[in-house]
Amino acid sequence: MSEEAPEHWSAGLYEARAAELLLYGRALGLSHAEAQDVLQETFITLLERPVAPSKPGHYAIRTFRNRVLNYRRSMWRRLARELESHRWFEKQPDQTAAAEAAMRHLRELPVEQREVIVLKIWHHYTFEEIGELLETSPNTIAGRYRYGLQKMRNCLKEADYERDEPSGNAIGFLEAAAPVAKP
């Protein structure tokens, strides 16, 4: 009779955070395939830890981010990433013009602003948590978030999109964006 090995602590973390980490990797400038590679490397590292850290989610994002930064340092990968940049988000068949425009404008933001917006909206981190993660003051993080959203608002106000919310604000769908769906 064989005994099944108990599930490793990182298995649940992978199920809960993999999609969010892939999006974060895209926000940091990786292609989808590169983000998947870094995600795999991150979880291989986490599997080597027999005991979960005190903040597993924070540790996973920090580890992922560090691996992304190391990955981006390679010259050849940088060139490939620049060629891939036009496909930052994968287009969905049912995607609206407003969603396409929001993703295009998000992609055009400086990396620092884009990174904070993704961590704030899709990862539900506070400015303090993001500041701790990025080793930057929460006030700086809040400013990056505010300036990034303002740039997106200005760009989206120039176009007339059909709105899902009755707010009359073209950016309303972004501020109320749902987290990445978990299967």
Coordinates of N, CA, C and O in Angstrom, one line a residue:
M1 N 0.9 -1.2 0.0 CA 0.0 0.0 0.0 C 0.9 1.2 0.0 O 1.8 1.4 0.8
S2 N 0.7 2.1 -0.9 CA 1.5 3.3 -1.0 C 0.8 4.5 -0.3 O -0.4 4.7 -0.5
E3 N 1.6 5.2 0.3 CA 1.1 6.4 1.0 C 1.3 7.6 0.1 O 2.3 7.8 -0.5
E4 N 0.3 8.4 0.0 CA 0.4 9.7 -0.9 C 1.2 10.7 0.0 O 0.9 10.9 1.2
A5 N 2.1 11.4 -0.7 CA 2.8 12.5 0.0 C 1.9 13.6 0.3 O 1.0 13.9 -0.5
P6 N 2.0 14.2 1.4 CA 1.1 15.4 1.7 C 1.4 16.5 0.7 O 2.5 16.7 0.2
E7 N 0.4 17.3 0.4 CA 0.5 18.4 -0.5 C 1.5 19.5 0.1 O 1.4 19.8 1.3
H8 N 2.4 19.9 -0.7 CA 3.4 21.0 -0.3 C 2.6 22.3 -0.1 O 1.6 22.6 -0.7
W9 N 3.1 23.1 0.8 CA 2.4 24.3 1.2 C 2.3 25.3 0.0 O 1.4 26.1 -0.1
S10 N 3.2 25.2 -1.0 CA 3.2 26.1 -2.1 C 2.1 25.7 -3.2 O 1.8 26.5 -4.0
A11 N 1.5 24.5 -3.1 CA 0.5 24.1 -4.1 C -0.7 25.0 -4.1 O -1.2 25.5 -5.1
G12 N -1.2 25.3 -2.9 CA -2.4 26.2 -2.8 C -2.0 27.6 -3.2 O -2.8 28.3 -3.8
L13 N -0.8 28.0 -2.9 CA -0.3 29.3 -3.3 C -0.3 29.5 -4.8 O -0.7 30.5 -5.4
Y14 N 0.2 28.4 -5.4 CA 0.2 28.4 -6.9 C -1.2 28.5 -7.5 O -1.4 29.4 -8.4
E15 N -2.1 27.8 -7.0 CA -3.5 27.8 -7.4 C -4.1 29.2 -7.2 O -4.8 29.7 -8.1
A16 N -3.8 29.8 -6.1 CA -4.4 31.1 -5.8 C -3.7 32.3 -6.5 O -4.4 33.3 -6.8
R17 N -2.4 32.2 -6.8 CA -1.7 33.4 -7.3 C -1.0 33.3 -8.7 O -0.5 34.2 -9.2
A18 N -1.0 32.1 -9.3 CA -0.3 32.0 -10.6 C -0.8 33.0 -11.7 O 0.0 33.6 -12.3
A19 N -2.1 33.1 -11.9 CA -2.6 34.0 -12.9 C -2.2 35.4 -12.6 O -1.9 36.2 -13.5
E20 N -2.3 35.8 -11.3 CA -1.9 37.2 -10.9 C -0.5 37.4 -11.2 O -0.1 38.5 -11.6
L21 N 0.4 36.5 -10.9 CA 1.8 36.6 -11.1 C 2.1 36.7 -12.6 O 3.0 37.5 -12.9
L22 N 1.4 36.0 -13.4 CA 1.7 36.1 -14.8 C 1.3 37.5 -15.3 O 2.1 38.1 -16.1
L23 N 0.2 38.1 -14.8 CA -0.2 39.4 -15.2 C 0.9 40.4 -14.7 O 1.3 41.3 -15.4
Y24 N 1.4 40.2 -13.5 CA 2.4 41.1 -12.9 C 3.7 41.0 -13.8 O 4.3 42.0 -14.1
G25 N 4.0 39.8 -14.2 CA 5.2 39.7 -15.1 C 5.0 40.4 -16.4 O 5.9 41.1 -16.9
R26 N 3.8 40.4 -16.9 CA 3.5 41.2 -18.2 C 3.6 42.7 -17.9 O 4.1 43.4 -18.7
A27 N 3.1 43.1 -16.7 CA 3.2 44.5 -16.3 C 4.7 44.9 -16.2 O 5.0 46.1 -16.4
L28 N 5.5 44.0 -15.8 CA 7.0 44.3 -15.7 C 7.7 44.2 -17.0 O 8.9 44.4 -17.1
G29 N 7.0 43.9 -18.1 CA 7.6 43.9 -19.4 C 8.0 42.6 -20.0 O 8.6 42.6 -21.1
L30 N 7.6 41.5 -19.4 CA 7.9 40.2 -20.0 C 6.8 39.8 -21.0 O 5.6 40.2 -20.9
S31 N 7.2 38.9 -21.9 CA 6.2 38.3 -22.8 C 5.4 37.3 -22.0 O 5.9 36.9 -20.8
H32 N 4.3 36.8 -22.5 CA 3.6 35.8 -21.7 C 4.5 34.5 -21.5 O 4.5 34.0 -20.4
A33 N 5.2 34.1 -22.5 CA 6.1 32.9 -22.3 C 7.2 33.2 -21.3 O 7.5 32.3 -20.5
E34 N 7.8 34.4 -21.3 CA 8.8 34.7 -20.3 C 8.2 34.7 -18.9 O 8.8 34.2 -18.0
A35 N 7.0 35.3 -18.8 CA 6.4 35.3 -17.5 C 6.1 33.9 -17.0 O 6.3 33.6 -15.8
Q36 N 5.7 33.0 -17.9 CA 5.5 31.6 -17.5 C 6.8 31.0 -17.0 O 6.8 30.2 -16.0
D37 N 7.9 31.3 -17.7 CA 9.2 30.7 -17.3 C 9.6 31.2 -16.0 O 10.1 30.4 -15.1
V38 N 9.5 32.5 -15.7 CA 9.8 33.0 -14.4 C 8.9 32.5 -13.3 O 9.4 32.2 -12.2
L39 N 7.6 32.3 -13.6 CA 6.7 31.7 -12.7 C 7.2 30.3 -12.3 O 7.2 30.0 -11.1
Q40 N 7.5 29.5 -13.3 CA 8.0 28.2 -13.0 C 9.3 28.2 -12.1 O 9.4 27.5 -11.2
E41 N 10.2 29.1 -12.5 CA 11.4 29.2 -11.7 C 11.1 29.6 -10.2 O 11.7 29.1 -9.3
T42 N 10.2 30.5 -10.1 CA 9.8 31.0 -8.8 C 9.2 29.8 -7.9 O 9.6 29.6 -6.8
F43 N 8.3 29.0 -8.5 CA 7.7 28.0 -7.7 C 8.7 26.8 -7.5 O 8.5 26.1 -6.5
I44 N 9.7 26.6 -8.4 CA 10.7 25.6 -8.1 C 11.5 26.0 -6.8 O 11.7 25.2 -6.0
T45 N 11.8 27.3 -6.7 CA 12.4 27.8 -5.6 C 11.6 27.7 -4.3 O 12.0 27.3 -3.3
L46 N 10.3 27.9 -4.4 CA 9.4 27.8 -3.3 C 9.2 26.3 -2.9 O 9.1 26.0 -1.7
L47 N 9.3 25.4 -3.8 CA 9.2 24.0 -3.5 C 10.4 23.5 -2.7 O 10.3 22.5 -2.0
E48 N 11.5 24.2 -2.8 CA 12.7 23.9 -2.1 C 12.6 24.3 -0.6 O 13.4 23.8 0.2
R49 N 11.7 25.1 -0.3 CA 11.5 25.5 1.1 C 10.5 24.6 1.8 O 9.3 24.5 1.4
P50 N 10.9 23.8 2.8 CA 10.1 22.9 3.4 C 8.9 23.5 4.3 O 7.9 22.9 4.4
V51 N 9.2 24.7 4.7 CA 8.2 25.4 5.6 C 7.8 26.7 4.9 O 8.7 27.4 4.4
A52 N 6.6 27.0 5.0 CA 6.1 28.3 4.4 C 6.6 29.5 5.2 O 6.8 29.5 6.4
P53 N 7.0 30.6 4.5 CA 7.4 31.8 5.1 C 6.2 32.4 5.9 O 5.0 32.0 5.6
S54 N 6.4 33.4 6.7 CA 5.3 34.0 7.5 C 4.3 34.6 6.6 O 3.1 34.6 6.9
K55 N 4.6 35.2 5.5 CA 3.7 35.8 4.5 C 3.9 35.2 3.2 O 4.6 35.7 2.3
P56 N 3.3 34.0 2.9 CA 3.6 33.3 1.7 C 3.3 34.1 0.4 O 4.1 34.0 -0.6
G57 N 2.2 34.8 0.3 CA 1.8 35.5 -0.8 C 2.8 36.6 -1.1 O 3.2 36.8 -2.3
H58 N 3.2 37.4 -0.1 CA 4.2 38.4 -0.2 C 5.5 37.8 -0.6 O 6.2 38.4 -1.5
Y59 N 5.9 36.7 0.0 CA 7.2 36.1 -0.4 C 7.2 35.7 -1.8 O 8.2 35.8 -2.5
A60 N 6.1 35.1 -2.3 CA 6.0 34.7 -3.7 C 6.1 35.8 -4.7 O 6.9 35.7 -5.7
I61 N 5.4 36.9 -4.4 CA 5.5 38.1 -5.3 C 6.9 38.7 -5.2 O 7.5 39.0 -6.3
R62 N 7.5 38.8 -4.1 CA 8.9 39.3 -3.9 C 9.9 38.4 -4.7 O 10.7 38.9 -5.4
T63 N 9.8 37.1 -4.6 CA 10.6 36.2 -5.3 C 10.4 36.3 -6.8 O 11.4 36.3 -7.5
F64 N 9.2 36.3 -7.2 CA 8.8 36.5 -8.6 C 9.4 37.8 -9.2 O 10.1 37.8 -10.2
R65 N 9.2 38.9 -8.5 CA 9.8 40.2 -8.9 C 11.3 40.1 -9.0 O 11.8 40.6 -10.0
N66 N 12.0 39.6 -8.1 CA 13.4 39.5 -8.1 C 13.9 38.7 -9.3 O 14.8 39.0 -10.0
R67 N 13.2 37.6 -9.6 CA 13.5 36.7 -10.7 C 13.2 37.5 -12.0 O 14.0 37.3 -13.0
V68 N 12.2 38.2 -12.1 CA 11.9 39.0 -13.3 C 13.0 40.0 -13.5 O 13.5 40.2 -14.7
L69 N 13.4 40.7 -12.5 CA 14.4 41.7 -12.6 C 15.7 41.1 -13.1 O 16.4 41.6 -14.0
N70 N 16.1 39.9 -12.6 CA 17.3 39.2 -13.1 C 17.1 38.8 -14.5 O 18.0 38.9 -15.3
Y71 N 15.9 38.3 -14.8 CA 15.7 37.8 -16.2 C 15.8 39.0 -17.2 O 16.4 38.8 -18.3
R72 N 15.3 40.1 -16.8 CA 15.3 41.3 -17.8 C 16.7 41.8 -18.0 O 16.9 42.6 -19.0
R73 N 17.7 41.4 -17.2 CA 19.0 42.0 -17.4 C 19.8 41.4 -18.6 O 20.7 42.0 -19.1
S74 N 19.3 40.4 -19.1 CA 20.0 39.8 -20.3 C 19.7 40.6 -21.6 O 18.6 41.0 -21.9
M75 N 20.7 40.9 -22.3 CA 20.6 41.8 -23.5 C 19.8 41.1 -24.6 O 18.9 41.8 -25.2
W76 N 20.0 39.8 -24.9 CA 19.2 39.2 -25.9 C 17.7 39.1 -25.5 O 16.9 39.2 -26.4
R77 N 17.5 38.8 -24.3 CA 16.1 38.7 -23.9 C 15.4 40.1 -24.0 O 14.3 40.2 -24.3
R78 N 16.2 41.1 -23.7 CA 15.6 42.5 -23.8 C 15.2 42.8 -25.2 O 14.2 43.3 -25.5
L79 N 16.1 42.4 -26.2 CA 15.7 42.6 -27.6 C 14.5 41.9 -28.0 O 13.6 42.4 -28.7
A80 N 14.4 40.6 -27.6 CA 13.2 39.8 -27.9 C 12.0 40.4 -27.3 O 10.9 40.4 -27.9
R81 N 12.1 40.9 -26.0 CA 11.0 41.5 -25.3 C 10.5 42.7 -26.0 O 9.3 43.0 -26.1
E82 N 11.4 43.5 -26.6 CA 11.0 44.7 -27.3 C 10.2 44.4 -28.5 O 9.3 45.1 -28.9
L83 N 10.6 43.3 -29.2 CA 9.9 42.9 -30.4 C 8.5 42.4 -30.0 O 7.6 42.5 -30.8
E84 N 8.4 41.8 -28.8 CA 7.1 41.2 -28.4 C 6.2 42.3 -27.8 O 5.0 42.0 -27.6
S85 N 6.7 43.5 -27.5 CA 5.9 44.4 -26.7 C 4.6 44.8 -27.3 O 3.7 45.2 -26.5
H86 N 4.4 44.7 -28.6 CA 3.1 45.0 -29.2 C 2.0 44.0 -28.7 O 0.8 44.3 -28.9
R87 N 2.4 42.9 -28.2 CA 1.4 41.9 -27.7 C 1.4 41.7 -26.2 O 1.3 40.7 -25.7
W88 N 1.4 42.8 -25.5 CA 1.6 42.8 -24.0 C 0.4 42.0 -23.4 O 0.6 41.2 -22.6
F89 N -0.8 42.3 -23.8 CA -1.9 41.5 -23.3 C -2.4 40.7 -24.5 O -2.4 41.1 -25.6
E90 N -2.8 39.5 -24.2 CA -3.4 38.6 -25.2 C -4.8 39.1 -25.4 O -5.6 39.2 -24.5
K91 N -5.2 39.3 -26.7 CA -6.5 39.7 -27.0 C -7.5 38.6 -26.8 O -7.3 37.5 -27.2
Q92 N -8.6 38.9 -26.2 CA -9.7 37.9 -25.9 C -10.8 38.1 -27.0 O -11.0 39.2 -27.5
P93 N -11.4 37.0 -27.5 CA -12.4 37.2 -28.6 C -13.6 38.1 -28.2 O -14.1 38.7 -29.1
D94 N -14.0 38.1 -27.0 CA -15.1 38.9 -26.6 C -14.7 40.3 -26.0 O -15.5 41.0 -25.3
Q95 N -13.5 40.7 -26.2 CA -13.0 41.9 -25.7 C -13.6 43.2 -26.3 O -13.7 43.3 -27.5
T96 N -14.0 44.1 -25.5 CA -14.6 45.4 -26.0 C -13.6 46.4 -26.4 O -12.4 46.2 -26.1
A97 N -14.0 47.4 -27.2 CA -13.1 48.4 -27.6 C -12.5 49.2 -26.4 O -11.4 49.6 -26.4
A98 N -13.4 49.3 -25.4 CA -12.9 50.1 -24.2 C -11.9 49.3 -23.4 O -10.9 49.8 -23.0
A99 N -12.0 48.0 -23.3 CA -11.0 47.1 -22.7 C -9.7 47.1 -23.4 O -8.6 47.2 -22.9
E100 N -9.8 47.1 -24.8 CA -8.6 47.1 -25.6 C -7.9 48.4 -25.4 O -6.7 48.5 -25.3
A101 N -8.6 49.5 -25.4 CA -8.0 50.8 -25.2 C -7.4 50.9 -23.8 O -6.3 51.5 -23.7
A102 N -8.0 50.4 -22.8 CA -7.5 50.5 -21.4 C -6.2 49.7 -21.3 O -5.2 50.2 -20.8
M103 N -6.2 48.5 -22.0 CA -4.9 47.7 -21.9 C -3.8 48.4 -22.7 O -2.7 48.4 -22.3
R104 N -4.2 49.0 -23.9 CA -3.2 49.7 -24.7 C -2.6 50.9 -23.9 O -1.4 51.1 -23.8
H105 N -3.4 51.6 -23.2 CA -2.9 52.8 -22.4 C -2.2 52.3 -21.2 O -1.2 53.0 -20.8
L106 N -2.6 51.2 -20.6 CA -1.8 50.7 -19.4 C -0.4 50.2 -19.9 O 0.6 50.5 -19.3
R107 N -0.3 49.6 -21.1 CA 0.9 49.2 -21.6 C 1.9 50.4 -21.9 O 3.1 50.3 -21.8
E108 N 1.3 51.5 -22.2 CA 2.1 52.7 -22.6 C 2.6 53.5 -21.4 O 3.4 54.4 -21.5
L109 N 2.1 53.2 -20.2 CA 2.5 53.9 -19.0 C 4.0 53.5 -18.7 O 4.4 52.4 -19.0
P110 N 4.7 54.4 -17.9 CA 6.0 54.0 -17.5 C 5.9 52.7 -16.6 O 4.9 52.5 -15.9
V111 N 6.9 51.9 -16.6 CA 6.9 50.6 -15.9 C 6.5 50.8 -14.4 O 5.7 50.0 -13.8
E112 N 7.1 51.8 -13.8 CA 6.8 52.1 -12.4 C 5.3 52.3 -12.1 O 4.8 51.8 -11.1
Q113 N 4.6 53.0 -12.9 CA 3.2 53.3 -12.7 C 2.4 52.1 -13.1 O 1.5 51.7 -12.4
R114 N 2.7 51.4 -14.2 CA 2.0 50.2 -14.6 C 2.1 49.1 -13.5 O 1.1 48.4 -13.2
E115 N 3.3 48.9 -12.9 CA 3.5 47.9 -11.9 C 2.6 48.2 -10.7 O 2.0 47.3 -10.2
V116 N 2.6 49.4 -10.2 CA 1.8 49.8 -9.1 C 0.3 49.6 -9.4 O -0.4 49.0 -8.5
I117 N -0.2 50.0 -10.5 CA -1.6 49.8 -10.9 C -2.0 48.3 -10.9 O -3.0 47.9 -10.3
V118 N -1.1 47.5 -11.5 CA -1.4 46.0 -11.5 C -1.5 45.5 -10.1 O -2.4 44.7 -9.7
L119 N -0.5 45.8 -9.2 CA -0.4 45.3 -7.9 C -1.6 45.8 -7.0 O -2.2 45.1 -6.2
K120 N -2.0 47.1 -7.3 CA -3.1 47.7 -6.5 C -4.5 47.1 -6.9 O -5.3 46.6 -6.1
I121 N -4.8 47.1 -8.2 CA -6.1 46.7 -8.7 C -6.3 45.2 -8.7 O -7.2 44.6 -8.2
W122 N -5.3 44.4 -9.3 CA -5.5 43.0 -9.5 C -5.0 42.2 -8.3 O -5.5 41.1 -8.1
H123 N -4.0 42.7 -7.6 CA -3.5 41.9 -6.5 C -4.1 42.4 -5.1 O -3.9 41.8 -4.1
H124 N -4.8 43.5 -5.2 CA -5.5 44.1 -4.0 C -4.5 44.4 -2.9 O -4.8 44.3 -1.7
Y125 N -3.3 44.9 -3.2 CA -2.3 45.3 -2.2 C -2.6 46.7 -1.8 O -3.1 47.5 -2.6
T126 N -2.3 47.1 -0.6 CA -2.4 48.5 -0.1 C -1.1 49.2 -0.6 O -0.1 48.5 -1.0
F127 N -1.1 50.5 -0.5 CA 0.1 51.3 -0.9 C 1.2 50.9 0.0 O 2.4 50.8 -0.4
E128 N 1.0 50.7 1.3 CA 2.0 50.3 2.2 C 2.6 48.9 1.9 O 3.8 48.8 1.9
E129 N 1.8 48.0 1.5 CA 2.3 46.6 1.1 C 3.1 46.7 -0.2 O 4.2 46.1 -0.3
I130 N 2.6 47.5 -1.1 CA 3.4 47.7 -2.4 C 4.7 48.4 -2.1 O 5.7 48.0 -2.6
G131 N 4.7 49.4 -1.2 CA 5.9 50.1 -0.9 C 6.9 49.2 -0.2 O 8.1 49.2 -0.5
E132 N 6.4 48.3 0.6 CA 7.3 47.3 1.3 C 7.9 46.3 0.2 O 9.1 46.1 0.2
L133 N 7.0 45.9 -0.7 CA 7.5 45.0 -1.7 C 8.5 45.6 -2.7 O 9.5 45.0 -3.0
L134 N 8.3 46.9 -3.0 CA 9.2 47.5 -4.0 C 10.3 48.3 -3.3 O 11.1 49.0 -4.0
E135 N 10.3 48.3 -1.9 CA 11.3 49.1 -1.1 C 11.2 50.5 -1.5 O 12.2 51.2 -1.8
T136 N 10.0 51.1 -1.5 CA 9.7 52.5 -1.8 C 8.7 53.0 -0.8 O 7.9 52.2 -0.3
S137 N 8.7 54.3 -0.6 CA 7.7 54.8 0.4 C 6.3 54.7 -0.1 O 6.1 54.8 -1.3
P138 N 5.3 54.4 0.8 CA 3.9 54.4 0.4 C 3.4 55.6 -0.3 O 2.6 55.6 -1.2
N139 N 4.0 56.8 0.0 CA 3.6 58.0 -0.6 C 4.0 58.1 -2.1 O 3.3 58.5 -2.9
T140 N 5.2 57.6 -2.3 CA 5.7 57.5 -3.7 C 4.8 56.5 -4.5 O 4.4 56.8 -5.7
I141 N 4.5 55.4 -3.9 CA 3.6 54.4 -4.5 C 2.3 55.0 -4.9 O 1.7 54.8 -6.0
A142 N 1.7 55.7 -3.9 CA 0.4 56.3 -4.1 C 0.4 57.3 -5.3 O -0.5 57.4 -6.1
G143 N 1.5 58.1 -5.3 CA 1.7 59.0 -6.4 C 1.8 58.4 -7.8 O 1.2 58.8 -8.7
R144 N 2.5 57.3 -7.8 CA 2.6 56.5 -9.1 C 1.3 56.0 -9.5 O 0.9 56.1 -10.7
Y145 N 0.5 55.5 -8.6 CA -0.8 55.0 -8.9 C -1.7 56.1 -9.4 O -2.4 56.0 -10.4
R146 N -1.7 57.2 -8.6 CA -2.6 58.4 -9.0 C -2.2 58.9 -10.4 O -3.1 59.2 -11.2
Y147 N -0.9 59.1 -10.6 CA -0.5 59.7 -11.9 C -0.8 58.7 -13.0 O -1.2 59.1 -14.1
G148 N -0.6 57.4 -12.8 CA -0.9 56.4 -13.8 C -2.3 56.4 -14.2 O -2.7 56.4 -15.4
L149 N -3.2 56.4 -13.2 CA -4.6 56.4 -13.5 C -5.1 57.7 -14.1 O -5.9 57.7 -15.0
Q150 N -4.5 58.8 -13.7 CA -4.8 60.1 -14.3 C -4.5 60.1 -15.8 O -5.2 60.5 -16.7
K151 N -3.3 59.5 -16.1 CA -2.9 59.5 -17.6 C -3.9 58.6 -18.3 O -4.3 58.9 -19.5
M152 N -4.3 57.5 -17.7 CA -5.2 56.6 -18.4 C -6.6 57.3 -18.6 O -7.2 57.2 -19.6
R153 N -7.0 58.0 -17.5 CA -8.3 58.7 -17.6 C -8.3 59.7 -18.8 O -9.2 59.8 -19.5
N154 N -7.2 60.5 -18.8 CA -7.1 61.5 -19.9 C -7.2 60.9 -21.3 O -7.8 61.4 -22.1
C155 N -6.5 59.8 -21.4 CA -6.5 59.1 -22.7 C -7.8 58.5 -23.1 O -8.3 58.6 -24.2
L156 N -8.5 57.9 -22.1 CA -9.8 57.3 -22.3 C -10.9 58.3 -22.5 O -11.9 58.0 -23.1
K157 N -10.8 59.5 -21.8 CA -11.8 60.5 -22.0 C -11.8 61.1 -23.4 O -12.9 61.6 -23.9
E158 N -10.7 61.0 -24.1 CA -10.6 61.5 -25.5 C -11.5 60.7 -26.4 O -11.9 61.1 -27.4
A159 N -11.8 59.4 -26.1 CA -12.6 58.5 -26.9 C -13.9 58.3 -26.3 O -14.1 58.4 -25.1
D160 N -14.9 58.0 -27.1 CA -16.3 57.8 -26.5 C -16.5 56.3 -26.5 O -16.8 55.7 -27.6
Y161 N -16.4 55.7 -25.3 CA -16.7 54.3 -25.2 C -18.0 54.0 -24.6 O -18.5 54.8 -23.7
E162 N -18.6 52.9 -24.9 CA -19.8 52.4 -24.3 C -19.4 52.1 -22.8 O -18.5 51.4 -22.6
R163 N -20.2 52.5 -21.9 CA -19.8 52.3 -20.5 C -20.7 51.3 -19.8 O -21.9 51.2 -20.1
D164 N -20.1 50.5 -19.0 CA -20.8 49.4 -18.2 C -21.4 50.0 -17.0 O -22.4 49.6 -16.5
E165 N -20.8 51.1 -16.4 CA -21.3 51.7 -15.2 C -22.1 53.0 -15.6 O -21.7 53.7 -16.5
P166 N -23.0 53.3 -14.8 CA -23.8 54.5 -15.0 C -23.1 55.8 -14.6 O -23.6 56.9 -14.5
S167 N -21.8 55.7 -14.2 CA -21.1 56.8 -13.6 C -20.8 57.9 -14.7 O -20.5 59.0 -14.3
G168 N -20.8 57.5 -15.9 CA -20.5 58.5 -17.0 C -19.0 58.8 -17.1 O -18.5 59.6 -17.8
N169 N -18.2 58.0 -16.4 CA -16.7 58.1 -16.4 C -16.1 57.0 -17.2 O -16.3 55.8 -16.9
A170 N -15.4 57.3 -18.3 CA -14.9 56.3 -19.2 C -13.9 55.4 -18.5 O -13.7 54.2 -18.9
I171 N -13.3 55.8 -17.3 CA -12.4 54.9 -16.6 C -13.1 54.1 -15.5 O -12.4 53.3 -14.9
G172 N -14.4 54.3 -15.4 CA -15.1 53.6 -14.3 C -14.9 52.1 -14.3 O -14.7 51.5 -13.2
F173 N -14.8 51.5 -15.5 CA -14.6 50.0 -15.5 C -13.2 49.7 -15.0 O -13.1 48.6 -14.5
L174 N -12.2 50.5 -15.1 CA -10.9 50.2 -14.7 C -10.8 50.3 -13.1 O -10.2 49.4 -12.5
E175 N -11.4 51.3 -12.6 CA -11.4 51.4 -11.1 C -12.1 50.3 -10.4 O -11.8 50.0 -9.3
A176 N -13.1 49.7 -11.1 CA -13.9 48.7 -10.5 C -13.5 47.3 -11.1 O -14.3 46.4 -11.0
A177 N -12.3 47.2 -11.7 CA -11.9 46.0 -12.3 C -11.9 44.8 -11.3 O -11.4 44.9 -10.2
A178 N -12.4 43.7 -11.8 CA -12.4 42.5 -11.0 C -11.0 41.9 -11.0 O -10.2 42.0 -11.9
P179 N -10.6 41.1 -9.9 CA -9.3 40.4 -10.0 C -9.3 39.4 -11.1 O -10.3 39.0 -11.6
V180 N -8.1 38.9 -11.4 CA -8.0 37.8 -12.4 C -8.8 36.6 -11.9 O -8.7 36.2 -10.8
A181 N -9.6 36.1 -12.8 CA -10.5 35.0 -12.5 C -9.6 33.8 -12.1 O -8.6 33.5 -12.8
K182 N -10.1 33.0 -11.1 CA -9.4 31.8 -10.7 C -10.3 30.7 -11.2 O -11.5 30.7 -10.9
P183 N -9.7 29.6 -11.8 CA -10.6 28.5 -12.3 C -11.2 27.7 -11.2 O -10.9 27.7 -10.1

